[in-house]
mmCIF file with all atom_site columns, C-alpha atoms in Angstrom:
data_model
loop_
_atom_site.group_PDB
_atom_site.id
_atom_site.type_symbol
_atom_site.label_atom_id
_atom_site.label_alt_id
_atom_site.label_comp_id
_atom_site.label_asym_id
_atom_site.label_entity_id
_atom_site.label_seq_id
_atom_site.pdbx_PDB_ins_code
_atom_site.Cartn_x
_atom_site.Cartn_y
_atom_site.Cartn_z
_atom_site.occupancy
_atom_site.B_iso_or_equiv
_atom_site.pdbx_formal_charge
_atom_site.auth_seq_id
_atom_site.auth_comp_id
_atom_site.auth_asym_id
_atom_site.auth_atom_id
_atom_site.pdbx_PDB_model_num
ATOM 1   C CA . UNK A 1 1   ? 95.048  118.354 69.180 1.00 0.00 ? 1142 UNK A CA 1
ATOM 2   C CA . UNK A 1 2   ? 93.282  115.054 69.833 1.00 0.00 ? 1143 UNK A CA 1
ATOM 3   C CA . UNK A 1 3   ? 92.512  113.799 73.252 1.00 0.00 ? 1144 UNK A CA 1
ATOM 4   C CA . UNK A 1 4   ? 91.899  110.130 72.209 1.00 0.00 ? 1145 UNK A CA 1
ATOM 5   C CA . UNK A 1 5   ? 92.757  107.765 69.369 1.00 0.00 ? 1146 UNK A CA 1
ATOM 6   C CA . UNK A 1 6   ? 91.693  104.360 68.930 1.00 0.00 ? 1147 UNK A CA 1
ATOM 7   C CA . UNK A 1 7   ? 93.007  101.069 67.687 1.00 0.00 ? 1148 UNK A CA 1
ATOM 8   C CA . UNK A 1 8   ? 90.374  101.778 65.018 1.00 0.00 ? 1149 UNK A CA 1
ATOM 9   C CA . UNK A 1 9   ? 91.409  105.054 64.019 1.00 0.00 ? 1150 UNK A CA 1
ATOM 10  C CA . UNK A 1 10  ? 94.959  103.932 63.427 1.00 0.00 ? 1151 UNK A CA 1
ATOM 11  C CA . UNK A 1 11  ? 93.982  100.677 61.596 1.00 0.00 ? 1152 UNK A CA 1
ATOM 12  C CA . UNK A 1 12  ? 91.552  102.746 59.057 1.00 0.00 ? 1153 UNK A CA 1
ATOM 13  C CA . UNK A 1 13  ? 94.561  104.987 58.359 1.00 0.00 ? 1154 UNK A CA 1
ATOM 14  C CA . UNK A 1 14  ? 97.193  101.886 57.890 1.00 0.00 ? 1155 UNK A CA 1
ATOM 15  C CA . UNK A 1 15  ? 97.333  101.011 54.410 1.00 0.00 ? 1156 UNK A CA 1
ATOM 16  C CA . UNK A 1 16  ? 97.662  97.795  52.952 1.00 0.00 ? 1157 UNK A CA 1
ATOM 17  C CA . UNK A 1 17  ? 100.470 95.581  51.446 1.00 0.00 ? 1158 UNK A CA 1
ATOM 18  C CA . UNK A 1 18  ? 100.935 92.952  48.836 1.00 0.00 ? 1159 UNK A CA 1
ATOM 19  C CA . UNK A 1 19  ? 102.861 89.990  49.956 1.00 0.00 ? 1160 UNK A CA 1
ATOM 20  C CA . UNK A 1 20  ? 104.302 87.441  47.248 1.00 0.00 ? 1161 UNK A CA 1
ATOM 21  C CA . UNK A 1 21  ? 105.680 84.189  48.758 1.00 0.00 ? 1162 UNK A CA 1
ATOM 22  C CA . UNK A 1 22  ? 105.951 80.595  48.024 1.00 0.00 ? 1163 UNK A CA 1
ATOM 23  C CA . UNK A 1 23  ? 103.505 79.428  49.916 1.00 0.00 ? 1164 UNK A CA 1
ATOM 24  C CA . UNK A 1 24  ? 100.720 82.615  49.912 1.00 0.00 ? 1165 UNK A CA 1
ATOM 25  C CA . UNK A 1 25  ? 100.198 85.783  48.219 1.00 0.00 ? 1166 UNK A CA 1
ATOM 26  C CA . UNK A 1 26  ? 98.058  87.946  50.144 1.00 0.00 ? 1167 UNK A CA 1
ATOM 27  C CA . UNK A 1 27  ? 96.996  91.805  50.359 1.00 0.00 ? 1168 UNK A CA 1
ATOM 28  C CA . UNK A 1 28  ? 97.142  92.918  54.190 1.00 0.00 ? 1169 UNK A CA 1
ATOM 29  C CA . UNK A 1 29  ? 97.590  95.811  56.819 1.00 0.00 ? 1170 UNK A CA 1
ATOM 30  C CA . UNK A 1 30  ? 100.253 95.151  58.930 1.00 0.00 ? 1171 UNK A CA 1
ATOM 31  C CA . UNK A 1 31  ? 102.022 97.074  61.748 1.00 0.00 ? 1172 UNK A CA 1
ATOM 32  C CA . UNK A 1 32  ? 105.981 96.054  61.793 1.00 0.00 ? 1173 UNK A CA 1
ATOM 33  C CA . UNK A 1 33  ? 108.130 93.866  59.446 1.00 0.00 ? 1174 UNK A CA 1
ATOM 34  C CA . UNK A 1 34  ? 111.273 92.677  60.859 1.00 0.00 ? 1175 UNK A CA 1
ATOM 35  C CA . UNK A 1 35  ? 114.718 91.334  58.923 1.00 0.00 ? 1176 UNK A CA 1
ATOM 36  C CA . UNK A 1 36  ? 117.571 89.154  58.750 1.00 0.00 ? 1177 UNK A CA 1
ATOM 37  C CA . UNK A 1 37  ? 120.689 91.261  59.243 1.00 0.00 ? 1178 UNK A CA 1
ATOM 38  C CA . UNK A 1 38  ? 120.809 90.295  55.236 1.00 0.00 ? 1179 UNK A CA 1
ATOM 39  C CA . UNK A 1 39  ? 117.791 92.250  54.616 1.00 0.00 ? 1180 UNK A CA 1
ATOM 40  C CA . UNK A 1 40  ? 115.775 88.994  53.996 1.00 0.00 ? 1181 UNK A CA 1
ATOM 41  C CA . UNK A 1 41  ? 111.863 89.069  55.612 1.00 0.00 ? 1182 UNK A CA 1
ATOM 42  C CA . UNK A 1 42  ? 112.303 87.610  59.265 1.00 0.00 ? 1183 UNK A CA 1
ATOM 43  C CA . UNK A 1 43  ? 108.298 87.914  59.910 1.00 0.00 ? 1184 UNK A CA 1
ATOM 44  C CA . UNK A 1 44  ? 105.442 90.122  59.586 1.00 0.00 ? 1185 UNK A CA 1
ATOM 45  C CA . UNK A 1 45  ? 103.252 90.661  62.275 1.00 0.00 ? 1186 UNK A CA 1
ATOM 46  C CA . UNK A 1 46  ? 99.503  91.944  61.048 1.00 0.00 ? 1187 UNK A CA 1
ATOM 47  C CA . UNK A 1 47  ? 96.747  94.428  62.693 1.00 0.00 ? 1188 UNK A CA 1
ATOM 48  C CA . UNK A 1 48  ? 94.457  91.886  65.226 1.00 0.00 ? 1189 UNK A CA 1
ATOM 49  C CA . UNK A 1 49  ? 91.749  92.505  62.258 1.00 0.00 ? 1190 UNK A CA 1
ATOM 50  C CA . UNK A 1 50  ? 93.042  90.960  59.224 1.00 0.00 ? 1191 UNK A CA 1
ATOM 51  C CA . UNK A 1 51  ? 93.336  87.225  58.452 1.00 0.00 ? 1192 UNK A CA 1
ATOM 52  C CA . UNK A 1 52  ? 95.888  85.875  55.576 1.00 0.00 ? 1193 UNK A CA 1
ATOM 53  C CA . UNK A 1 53  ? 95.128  82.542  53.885 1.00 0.00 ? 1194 UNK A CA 1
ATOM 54  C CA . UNK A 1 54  ? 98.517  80.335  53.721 1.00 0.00 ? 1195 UNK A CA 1
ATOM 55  C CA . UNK A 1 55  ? 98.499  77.151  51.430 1.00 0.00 ? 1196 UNK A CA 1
ATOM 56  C CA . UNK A 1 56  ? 101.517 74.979  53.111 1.00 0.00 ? 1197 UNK A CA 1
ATOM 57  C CA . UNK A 1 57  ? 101.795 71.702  51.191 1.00 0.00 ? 1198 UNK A CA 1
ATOM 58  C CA . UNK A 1 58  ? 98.417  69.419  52.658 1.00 0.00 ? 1199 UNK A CA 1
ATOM 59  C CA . UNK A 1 59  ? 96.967  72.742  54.634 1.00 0.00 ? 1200 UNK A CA 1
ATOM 60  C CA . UNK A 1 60  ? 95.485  75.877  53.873 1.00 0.00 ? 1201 UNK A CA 1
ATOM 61  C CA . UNK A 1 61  ? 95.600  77.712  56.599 1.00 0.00 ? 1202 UNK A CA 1
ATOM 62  C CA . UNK A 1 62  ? 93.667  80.942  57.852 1.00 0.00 ? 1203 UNK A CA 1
ATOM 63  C CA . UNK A 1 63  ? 96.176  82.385  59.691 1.00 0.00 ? 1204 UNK A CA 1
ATOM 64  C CA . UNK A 1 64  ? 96.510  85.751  62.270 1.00 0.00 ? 1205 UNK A CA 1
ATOM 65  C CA . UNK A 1 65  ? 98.940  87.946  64.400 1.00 0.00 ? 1206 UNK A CA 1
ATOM 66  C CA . UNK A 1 66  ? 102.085 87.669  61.907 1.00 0.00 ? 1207 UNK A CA 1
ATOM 67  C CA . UNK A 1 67  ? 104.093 84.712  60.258 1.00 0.00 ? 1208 UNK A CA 1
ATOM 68  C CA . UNK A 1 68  ? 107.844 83.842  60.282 1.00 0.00 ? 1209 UNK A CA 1
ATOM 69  C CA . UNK A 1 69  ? 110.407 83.112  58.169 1.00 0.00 ? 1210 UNK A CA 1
ATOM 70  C CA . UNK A 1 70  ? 113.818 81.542  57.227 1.00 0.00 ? 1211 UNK A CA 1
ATOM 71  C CA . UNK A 1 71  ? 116.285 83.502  55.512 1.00 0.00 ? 1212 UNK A CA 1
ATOM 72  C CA . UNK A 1 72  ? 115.584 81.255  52.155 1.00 0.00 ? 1213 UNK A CA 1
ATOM 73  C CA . UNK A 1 73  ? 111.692 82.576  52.256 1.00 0.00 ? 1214 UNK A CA 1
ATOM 74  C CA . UNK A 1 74  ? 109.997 79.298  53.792 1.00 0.00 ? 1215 UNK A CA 1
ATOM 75  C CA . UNK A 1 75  ? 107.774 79.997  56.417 1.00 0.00 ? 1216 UNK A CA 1
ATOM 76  C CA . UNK A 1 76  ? 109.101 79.123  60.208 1.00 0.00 ? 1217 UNK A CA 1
ATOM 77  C CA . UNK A 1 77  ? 105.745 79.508  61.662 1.00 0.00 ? 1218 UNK A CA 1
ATOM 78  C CA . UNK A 1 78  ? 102.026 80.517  61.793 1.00 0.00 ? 1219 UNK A CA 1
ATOM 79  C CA . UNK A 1 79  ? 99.537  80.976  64.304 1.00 0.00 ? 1220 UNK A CA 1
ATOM 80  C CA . UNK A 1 80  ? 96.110  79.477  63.051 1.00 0.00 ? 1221 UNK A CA 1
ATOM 81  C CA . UNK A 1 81  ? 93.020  81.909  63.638 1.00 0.00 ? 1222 UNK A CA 1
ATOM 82  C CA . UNK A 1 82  ? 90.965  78.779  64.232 1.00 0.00 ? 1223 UNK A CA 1
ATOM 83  C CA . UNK A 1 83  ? 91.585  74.880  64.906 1.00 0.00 ? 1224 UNK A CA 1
ATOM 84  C CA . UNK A 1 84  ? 93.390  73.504  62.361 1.00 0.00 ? 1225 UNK A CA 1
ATOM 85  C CA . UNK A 1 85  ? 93.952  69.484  61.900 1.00 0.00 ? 1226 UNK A CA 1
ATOM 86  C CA . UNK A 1 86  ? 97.672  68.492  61.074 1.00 0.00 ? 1227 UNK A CA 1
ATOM 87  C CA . UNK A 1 87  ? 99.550  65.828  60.685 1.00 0.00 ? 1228 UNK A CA 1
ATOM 88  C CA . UNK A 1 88  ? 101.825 64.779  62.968 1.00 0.00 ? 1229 UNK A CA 1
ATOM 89  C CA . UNK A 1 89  ? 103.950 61.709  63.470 1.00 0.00 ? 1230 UNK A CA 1
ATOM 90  C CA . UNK A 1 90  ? 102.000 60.421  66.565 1.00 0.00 ? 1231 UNK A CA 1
ATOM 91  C CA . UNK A 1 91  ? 98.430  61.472  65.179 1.00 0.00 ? 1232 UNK A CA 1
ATOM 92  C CA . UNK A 1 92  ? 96.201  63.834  63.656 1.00 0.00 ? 1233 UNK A CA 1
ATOM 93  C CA . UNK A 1 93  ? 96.307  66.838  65.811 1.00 0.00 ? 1234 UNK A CA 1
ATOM 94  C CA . UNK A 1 94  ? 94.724  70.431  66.081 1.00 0.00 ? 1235 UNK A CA 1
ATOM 95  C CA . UNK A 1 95  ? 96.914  72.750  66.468 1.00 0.00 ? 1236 UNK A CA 1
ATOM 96  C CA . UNK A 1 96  ? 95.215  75.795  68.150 1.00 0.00 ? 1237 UNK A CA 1
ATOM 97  C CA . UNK A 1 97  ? 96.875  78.036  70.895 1.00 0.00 ? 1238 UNK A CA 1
ATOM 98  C CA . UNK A 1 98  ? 93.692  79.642  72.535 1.00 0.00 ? 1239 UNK A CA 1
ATOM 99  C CA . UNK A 1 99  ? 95.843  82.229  74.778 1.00 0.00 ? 1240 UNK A CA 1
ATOM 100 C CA . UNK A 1 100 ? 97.822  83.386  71.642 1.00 0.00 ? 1241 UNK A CA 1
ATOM 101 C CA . UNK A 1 101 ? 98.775  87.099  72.778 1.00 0.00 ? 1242 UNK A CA 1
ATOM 102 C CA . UNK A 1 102 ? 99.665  88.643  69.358 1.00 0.00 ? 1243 UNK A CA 1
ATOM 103 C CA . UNK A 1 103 ? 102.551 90.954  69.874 1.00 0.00 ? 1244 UNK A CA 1
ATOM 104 C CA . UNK A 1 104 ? 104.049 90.040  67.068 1.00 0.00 ? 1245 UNK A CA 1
ATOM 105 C CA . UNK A 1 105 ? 104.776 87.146  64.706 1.00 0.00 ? 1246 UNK A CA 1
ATOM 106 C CA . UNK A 1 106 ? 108.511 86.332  65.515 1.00 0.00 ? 1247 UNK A CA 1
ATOM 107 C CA . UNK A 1 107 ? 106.900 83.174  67.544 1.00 0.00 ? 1248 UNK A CA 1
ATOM 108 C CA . UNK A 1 108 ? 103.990 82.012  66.822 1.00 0.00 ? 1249 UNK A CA 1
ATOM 109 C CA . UNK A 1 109 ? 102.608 78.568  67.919 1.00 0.00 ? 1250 UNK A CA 1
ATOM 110 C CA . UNK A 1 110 ? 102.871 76.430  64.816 1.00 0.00 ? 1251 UNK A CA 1
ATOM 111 C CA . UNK A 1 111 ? 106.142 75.982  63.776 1.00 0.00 ? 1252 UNK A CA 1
ATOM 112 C CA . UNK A 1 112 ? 107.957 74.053  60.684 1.00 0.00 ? 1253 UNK A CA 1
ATOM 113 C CA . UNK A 1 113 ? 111.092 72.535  59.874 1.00 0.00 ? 1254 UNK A CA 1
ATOM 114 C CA . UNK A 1 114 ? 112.830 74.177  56.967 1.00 0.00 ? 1255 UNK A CA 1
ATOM 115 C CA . UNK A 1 115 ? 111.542 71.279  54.650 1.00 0.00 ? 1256 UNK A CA 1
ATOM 116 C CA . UNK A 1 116 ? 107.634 72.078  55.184 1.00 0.00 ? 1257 UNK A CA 1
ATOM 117 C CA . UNK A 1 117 ? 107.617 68.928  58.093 1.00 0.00 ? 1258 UNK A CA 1
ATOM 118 C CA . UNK A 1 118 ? 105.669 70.082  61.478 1.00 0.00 ? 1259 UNK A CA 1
ATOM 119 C CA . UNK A 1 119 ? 108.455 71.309  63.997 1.00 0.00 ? 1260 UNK A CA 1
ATOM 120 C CA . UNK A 1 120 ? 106.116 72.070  67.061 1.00 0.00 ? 1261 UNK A CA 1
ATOM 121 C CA . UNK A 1 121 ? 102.265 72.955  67.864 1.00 0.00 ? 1262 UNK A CA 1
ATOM 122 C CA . UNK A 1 122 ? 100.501 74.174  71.115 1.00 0.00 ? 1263 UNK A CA 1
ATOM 123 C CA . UNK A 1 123 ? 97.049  72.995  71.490 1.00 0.00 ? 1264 UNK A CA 1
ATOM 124 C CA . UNK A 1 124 ? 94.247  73.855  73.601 1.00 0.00 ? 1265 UNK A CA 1
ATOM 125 C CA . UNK A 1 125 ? 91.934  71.044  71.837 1.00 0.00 ? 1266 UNK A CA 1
ATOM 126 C CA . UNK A 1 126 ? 93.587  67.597  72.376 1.00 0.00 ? 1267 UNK A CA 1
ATOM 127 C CA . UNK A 1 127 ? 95.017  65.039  74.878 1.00 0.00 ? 1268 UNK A CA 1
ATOM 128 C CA . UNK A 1 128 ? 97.675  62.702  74.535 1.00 0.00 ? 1269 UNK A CA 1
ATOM 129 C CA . UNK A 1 129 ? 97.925  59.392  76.153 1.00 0.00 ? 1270 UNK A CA 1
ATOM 130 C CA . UNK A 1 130 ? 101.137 57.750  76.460 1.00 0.00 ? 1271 UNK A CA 1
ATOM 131 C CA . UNK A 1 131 ? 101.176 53.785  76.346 1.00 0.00 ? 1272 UNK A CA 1
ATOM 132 C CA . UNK A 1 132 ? 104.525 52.413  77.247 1.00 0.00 ? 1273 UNK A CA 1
ATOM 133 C CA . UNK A 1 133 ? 106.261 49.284  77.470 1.00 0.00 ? 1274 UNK A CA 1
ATOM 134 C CA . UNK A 1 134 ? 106.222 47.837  81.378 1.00 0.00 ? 1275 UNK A CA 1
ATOM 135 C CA . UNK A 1 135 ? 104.613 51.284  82.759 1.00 0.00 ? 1276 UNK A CA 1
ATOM 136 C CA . UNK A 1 136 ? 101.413 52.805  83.132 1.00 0.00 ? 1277 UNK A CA 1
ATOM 137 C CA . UNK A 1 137 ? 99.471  55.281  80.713 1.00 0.00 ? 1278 UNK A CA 1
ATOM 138 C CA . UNK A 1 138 ? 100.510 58.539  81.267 1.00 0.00 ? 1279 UNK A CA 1
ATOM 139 C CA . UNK A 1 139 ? 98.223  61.141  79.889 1.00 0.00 ? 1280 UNK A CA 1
ATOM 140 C CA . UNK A 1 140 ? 98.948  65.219  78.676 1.00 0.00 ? 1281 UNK A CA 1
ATOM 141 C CA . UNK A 1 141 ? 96.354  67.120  78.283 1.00 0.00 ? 1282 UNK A CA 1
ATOM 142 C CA . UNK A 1 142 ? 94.531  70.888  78.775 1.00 0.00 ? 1283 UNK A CA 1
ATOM 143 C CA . UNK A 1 143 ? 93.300  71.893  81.773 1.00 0.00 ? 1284 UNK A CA 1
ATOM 144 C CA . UNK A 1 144 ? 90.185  74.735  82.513 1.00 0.00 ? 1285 UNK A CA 1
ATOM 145 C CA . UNK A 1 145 ? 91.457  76.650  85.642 1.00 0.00 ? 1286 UNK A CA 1
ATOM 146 C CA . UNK A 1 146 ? 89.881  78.916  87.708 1.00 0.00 ? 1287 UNK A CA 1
ATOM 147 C CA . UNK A 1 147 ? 92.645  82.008  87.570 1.00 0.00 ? 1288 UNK A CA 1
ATOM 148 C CA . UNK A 1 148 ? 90.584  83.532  90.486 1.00 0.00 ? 1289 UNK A CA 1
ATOM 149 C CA . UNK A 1 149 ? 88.866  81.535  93.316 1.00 0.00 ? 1290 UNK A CA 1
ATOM 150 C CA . UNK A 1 150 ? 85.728  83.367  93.383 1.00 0.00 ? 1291 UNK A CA 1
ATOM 151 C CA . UNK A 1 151 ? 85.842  83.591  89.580 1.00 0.00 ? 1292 UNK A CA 1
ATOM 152 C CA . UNK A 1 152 ? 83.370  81.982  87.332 1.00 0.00 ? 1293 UNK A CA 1
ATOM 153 C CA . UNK A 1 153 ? 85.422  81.851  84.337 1.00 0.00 ? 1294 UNK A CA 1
ATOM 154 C CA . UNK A 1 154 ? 87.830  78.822  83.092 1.00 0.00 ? 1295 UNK A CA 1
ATOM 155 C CA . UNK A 1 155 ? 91.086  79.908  81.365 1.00 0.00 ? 1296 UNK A CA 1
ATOM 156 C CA . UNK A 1 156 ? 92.810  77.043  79.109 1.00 0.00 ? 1297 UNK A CA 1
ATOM 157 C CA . UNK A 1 157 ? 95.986  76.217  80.069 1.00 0.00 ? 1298 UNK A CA 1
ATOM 158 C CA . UNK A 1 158 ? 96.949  74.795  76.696 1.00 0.00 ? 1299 UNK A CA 1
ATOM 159 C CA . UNK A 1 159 ? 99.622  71.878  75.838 1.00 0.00 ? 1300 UNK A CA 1
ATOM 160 C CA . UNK A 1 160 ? 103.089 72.213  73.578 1.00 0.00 ? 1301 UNK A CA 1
ATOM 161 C CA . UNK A 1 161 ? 104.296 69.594  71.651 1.00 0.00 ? 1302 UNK A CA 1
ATOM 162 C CA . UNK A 1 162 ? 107.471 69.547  69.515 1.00 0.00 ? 1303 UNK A CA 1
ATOM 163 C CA . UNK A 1 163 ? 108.991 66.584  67.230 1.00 0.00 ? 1304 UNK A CA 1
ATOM 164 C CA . UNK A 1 164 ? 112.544 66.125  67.268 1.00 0.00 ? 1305 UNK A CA 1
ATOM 165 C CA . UNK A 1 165 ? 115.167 63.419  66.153 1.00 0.00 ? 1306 UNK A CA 1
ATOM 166 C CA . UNK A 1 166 ? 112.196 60.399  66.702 1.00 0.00 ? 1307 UNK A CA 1
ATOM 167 C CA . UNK A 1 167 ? 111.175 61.702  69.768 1.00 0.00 ? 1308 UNK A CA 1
ATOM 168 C CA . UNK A 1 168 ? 108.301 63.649  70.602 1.00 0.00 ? 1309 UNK A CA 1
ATOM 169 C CA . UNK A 1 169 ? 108.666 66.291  73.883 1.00 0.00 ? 1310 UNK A CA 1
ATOM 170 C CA . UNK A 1 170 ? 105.978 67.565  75.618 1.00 0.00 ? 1311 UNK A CA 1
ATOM 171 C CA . UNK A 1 171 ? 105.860 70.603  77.765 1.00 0.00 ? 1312 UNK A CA 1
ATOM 172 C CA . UNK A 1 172 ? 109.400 71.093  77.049 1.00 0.00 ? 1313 UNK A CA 1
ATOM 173 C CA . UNK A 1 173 ? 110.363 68.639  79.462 1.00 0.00 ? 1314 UNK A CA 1
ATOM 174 C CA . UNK A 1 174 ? 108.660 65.266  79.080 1.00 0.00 ? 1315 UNK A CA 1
ATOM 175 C CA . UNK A 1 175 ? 110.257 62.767  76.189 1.00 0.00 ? 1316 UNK A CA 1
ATOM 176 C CA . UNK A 1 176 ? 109.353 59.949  74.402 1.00 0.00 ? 1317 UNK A CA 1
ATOM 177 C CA . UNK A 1 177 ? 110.388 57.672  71.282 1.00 0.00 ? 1318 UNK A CA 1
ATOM 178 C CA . UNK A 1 178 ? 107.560 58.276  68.753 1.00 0.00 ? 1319 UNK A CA 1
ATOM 179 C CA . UNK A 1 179 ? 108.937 53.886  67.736 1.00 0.00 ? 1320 UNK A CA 1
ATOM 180 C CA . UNK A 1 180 ? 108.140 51.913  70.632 1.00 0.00 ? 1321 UNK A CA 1
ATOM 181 C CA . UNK A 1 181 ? 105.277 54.220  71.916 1.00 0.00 ? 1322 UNK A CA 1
ATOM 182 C CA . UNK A 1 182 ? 101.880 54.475  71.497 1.00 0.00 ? 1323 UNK A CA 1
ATOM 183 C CA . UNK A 1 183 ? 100.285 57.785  71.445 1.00 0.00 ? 1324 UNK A CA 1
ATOM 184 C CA . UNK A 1 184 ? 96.596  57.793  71.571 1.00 0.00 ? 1325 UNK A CA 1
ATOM 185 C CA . UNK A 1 185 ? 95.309  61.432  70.786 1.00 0.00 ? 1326 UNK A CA 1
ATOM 186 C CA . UNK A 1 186 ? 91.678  62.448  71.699 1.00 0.00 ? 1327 UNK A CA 1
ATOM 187 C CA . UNK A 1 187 ? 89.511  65.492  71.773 1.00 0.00 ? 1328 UNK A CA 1
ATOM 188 C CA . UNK A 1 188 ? 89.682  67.080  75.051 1.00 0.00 ? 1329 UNK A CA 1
ATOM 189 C CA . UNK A 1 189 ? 87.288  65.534  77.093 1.00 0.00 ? 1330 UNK A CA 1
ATOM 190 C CA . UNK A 1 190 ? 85.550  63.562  74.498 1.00 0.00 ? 1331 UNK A CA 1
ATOM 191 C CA . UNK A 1 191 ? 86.416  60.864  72.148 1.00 0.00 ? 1332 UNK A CA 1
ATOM 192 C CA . UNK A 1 192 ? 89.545  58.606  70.994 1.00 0.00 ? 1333 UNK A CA 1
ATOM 193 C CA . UNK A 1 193 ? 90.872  60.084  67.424 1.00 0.00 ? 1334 UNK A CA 1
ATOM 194 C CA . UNK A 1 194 ? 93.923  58.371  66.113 1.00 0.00 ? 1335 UNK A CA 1
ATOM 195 C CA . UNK A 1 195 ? 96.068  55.923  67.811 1.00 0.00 ? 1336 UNK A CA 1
ATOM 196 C CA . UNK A 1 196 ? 99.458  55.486  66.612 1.00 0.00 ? 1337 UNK A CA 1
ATOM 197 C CA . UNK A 1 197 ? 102.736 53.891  67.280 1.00 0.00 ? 1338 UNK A CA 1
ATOM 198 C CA . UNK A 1 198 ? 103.910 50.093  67.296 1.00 0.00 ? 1339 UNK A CA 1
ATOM 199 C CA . UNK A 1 199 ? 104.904 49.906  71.043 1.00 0.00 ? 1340 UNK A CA 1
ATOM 200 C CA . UNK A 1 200 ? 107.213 46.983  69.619 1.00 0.00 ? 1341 UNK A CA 1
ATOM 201 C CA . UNK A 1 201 ? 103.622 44.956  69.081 1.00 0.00 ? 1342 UNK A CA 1
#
């Protein structure tokens, strides 16, 4: 009998896979694997400790926590181990969720279309400025919060972004046409990096 076992323990004893997809093919530890009710790979979700390189059309990606899948093998989404610039149709973005949990990788916060285009991305790196015709800027961005009021630590509170049907939605809740917009993106805090959009010139 054993009156404590670590993480580690359990992760030295786990034994590794090989993984053969499209877009990686990678040798890793992993604790679940979940499927389609057609037996097709839904996701994987790895041990904290191992990292899986993923080449997906312009990126290579280091990624962690798990991937997902569709049912025809194309990955659904990722979750980058560090900041990671994509392109998006309003700008060059990095796509880094800060607070990621890692429970598993059903959800993770990059996500794709089917066809390889970016779906959605939560980042704890960039703002977004919002130029549009007859109203103000509006700006979206991070914010460093105290969680406690005597505490001396900032959290992140990060920023989601998704691209659907022309229109870019942030926070789940605020809209915009990507045509007839400009979107200005810029580290947070610091300097101007693309800016993008025609707002009908």
């Amino acid at each position: 009998m054993s009156g404590y076992w670590s993480e580690e323990d359990e992760y030295e004893l786990a034994k590794s896979h090989k993984f053969d997809f499209e877009f990686a093919s990678f040798e890793a530890k992993v604790m679940t694997l979940h499927f389609y009710k057609t037996e097709e790979l839904k996701s994987i979700t790895l041990w904290p400790k191992e990292r899986v390189e993923l080449n997906l059309g312009d990126y290579s990606i280091i990624g962690r926590i798990g991937i997902s899948l569709y049912e025809s093998g194309k990955i659904k989404s990722c979750e980058p181990f560090r900041p990671t610039i994509v392109k998006t149709p309003i700008g060059d973005i990095e796509a880094y969720d800060i607070n990621a949990i890692g429970i598993h990788g059903d959800k993770n916060s990059l996500n794709f279309y089917e066809d390889g285009k970016i779906k959605s991305l939560i980042t704890s790196r960039n703002s977004i400025t919002v130029y549009s015709l007859g109203e103000d800027k509006i700006i979206h961005s991070p914010k460093k919060v105290r969680i406690y009021s005597n505490s001396e630590t900032l959290d992140t509170i990060t920023i989601s972004i998704e691209f659907s049907d022309g229109k870019v939605i942030i926070d789940g809740k605020y809209e915009y046409d990507i045509q007839g917009n400009k979107f200005e993106i810029k580290n947070f805090g610091e300097k101007t990096l693309t800016l993008s959009g025609d707002l009908n010139k």
